[in-house]
Tab-separated table of C-alpha atoms in Angstrom:
chain	number	residue	atom	x	y	z
A	77	MET	CA	2.750	15.623	21.567
A	78	ALA	CA	2.766	12.407	19.509
A	79	ARG	CA	3.616	11.109	16.042
A	80	ASN	CA	2.699	8.024	14.060
A	81	VAL	CA	-0.217	7.257	16.374
A	82	VAL	CA	-1.890	3.957	15.513
A	83	THR	CA	-5.475	3.045	16.378
A	84	ARG	CA	-7.812	0.330	15.112
A	85	ALA	CA	-9.250	2.908	12.700
A	86	GLY	CA	-5.910	3.906	11.211
A	87	GLU	CA	-2.793	5.968	11.720
A	88	MET	CA	-2.396	9.664	12.419
A	89	ASP	CA	0.870	11.308	11.460
A	90	LEU	CA	0.982	13.973	14.178
A	91	VAL	CA	-1.000	14.965	17.227
A	92	ALA	CA	-0.063	18.460	18.352
A	93	GLU	CA	-1.365	21.306	20.466
A	94	GLU	CA	-1.834	24.928	19.558
A	95	GLY	CA	-2.977	26.773	22.641
A	96	GLN	CA	-5.933	24.809	23.998
A	97	THR	CA	-6.682	23.176	20.637
A	98	LEU	CA	-5.695	19.585	19.933
A	99	CYS	CA	-4.552	19.275	16.308
A	100	PHE	CA	-4.586	16.069	14.294
A	101	VAL	CA	-2.166	16.639	11.425
A	102	GLU	CA	-1.968	14.578	8.236
A	103	VAL	CA	1.377	14.940	6.451
A	104	LYS	CA	1.552	14.418	2.688
A	105	ALA	CA	4.792	14.646	0.732
A	106	ARG	CA	5.307	14.613	-3.021
A	107	SER	CA	8.608	14.707	-4.864
A	108	SER	CA	6.832	16.336	-7.789
A	109	ILE	CA	3.614	18.250	-8.360
A	110	ALA	CA	3.123	16.568	-11.725
A	111	TYR	CA	-0.040	14.870	-10.436
A	112	GLY	CA	-1.217	17.682	-8.149
A	113	GLU	CA	-0.350	19.350	-4.901
A	114	ALA	CA	0.276	17.185	-1.856
A	115	ILE	CA	-2.603	18.582	0.204
A	116	GLY	CA	-5.024	17.514	-2.527
A	117	PHE	CA	-4.322	13.872	-1.723
A	118	VAL	CA	-6.250	13.953	1.553
A	119	THR	CA	-9.444	12.507	0.127
A	120	PRO	CA	-12.858	12.357	1.819
A	121	ILE	CA	-12.192	8.675	2.577
A	122	LYS	CA	-8.916	9.600	4.290
A	123	GLN	CA	-10.699	12.378	6.177
A	124	ARG	CA	-13.293	9.949	7.542
A	125	GLY	CA	-10.521	7.568	8.610
A	126	LEU	CA	-8.691	10.361	10.406
A	127	ALA	CA	-11.892	11.389	12.156
A	128	ARG	CA	-12.504	7.825	13.381
A	129	ALA	CA	-8.866	7.434	14.446
A	130	SER	CA	-9.021	10.730	16.351
A	131	ALA	CA	-12.132	9.591	18.229
A	132	LEU	CA	-10.411	6.372	19.274
A	133	TYR	CA	-7.297	8.278	20.311
A	134	LEU	CA	-9.322	10.675	22.478
A	135	ALA	CA	-11.139	7.778	24.130
A	136	ARG	CA	-7.962	5.749	24.658
A	137	GLU	CA	-6.100	8.693	26.184
A	138	GLY	CA	-9.056	9.694	28.379
A	139	ILE	CA	-9.209	13.158	26.858
A	140	GLY	CA	-12.544	14.739	27.674
A	141	GLU	CA	-14.208	17.641	25.960
A	142	ARG	CA	-11.602	19.600	24.102
A	143	GLU	CA	-11.507	21.672	20.951
A	144	VAL	CA	-9.972	19.692	18.106
A	145	ARG	CA	-9.145	20.437	14.506
A	146	PHE	CA	-7.761	18.615	11.490
A	147	ASP	CA	-4.767	20.107	9.696
A	148	VAL	CA	-2.872	19.016	6.584
A	149	LEU	CA	0.836	19.625	6.082
A	150	GLY	CA	1.874	19.387	2.442
A	151	LEU	CA	5.525	18.941	1.521
A	152	GLU	CA	6.459	19.371	-2.128
A	153	ARG	CA	9.655	19.419	-4.113
A	154	ARG	CA	9.742	22.252	-6.638
A	155	ASN	CA	12.763	23.324	-8.629
A	156	GLY	CA	15.004	21.096	-6.518
A	157	ARG	CA	13.847	22.575	-3.212
A	158	TRP	CA	11.307	21.410	-0.644
A	159	SER	CA	8.455	23.725	0.260
A	160	GLN	CA	5.722	23.344	2.825
A	161	VAL	CA	2.132	24.398	3.170
A	162	LEU	CA	0.218	24.039	6.431
A	163	LEU	CA	-3.527	24.130	5.968
A	164	ARG	CA	-5.109	24.694	9.390
A	165	ASN	CA	-8.640	23.431	9.861
A	166	ALA	CA	-8.359	21.675	6.498
A	167	PHE	CA	-11.619	19.829	6.991
A	168	ALA	CA	-14.348	19.470	9.558
A	169	SER	CA	-16.089	16.312	10.572
A	170	ASP	CA	-19.399	16.432	12.346
A	171	LYS	CA	-19.044	12.664	12.745
A	172	ALA	CA	-15.495	12.893	14.148
A	173	PHE	CA	-16.485	11.552	17.504
A	174	LEU	CA	-18.690	8.644	16.468
A	175	VAL	CA	-16.725	5.423	16.745
């Protein structure tokens, strides 16, 4: 649907659809797991920012009531090869729609 979406509250890497669900996807890449897995770098502060950005995006695009979820895509380089992990519904935000 969209990538690198910018709002006043921040940027969202991907906005996608899976069936009737609108998915806001944060992408994290790490060339090494020496300091931890990529998906671990989506902190609570980042989660709140994504929730605020998603609310602004929904309002700006005139998207009414719709099921949404927050996913994290982790990309990591291990043994010279890239691997990926998609964590669906990585976090929930009961305040996602308060701007």
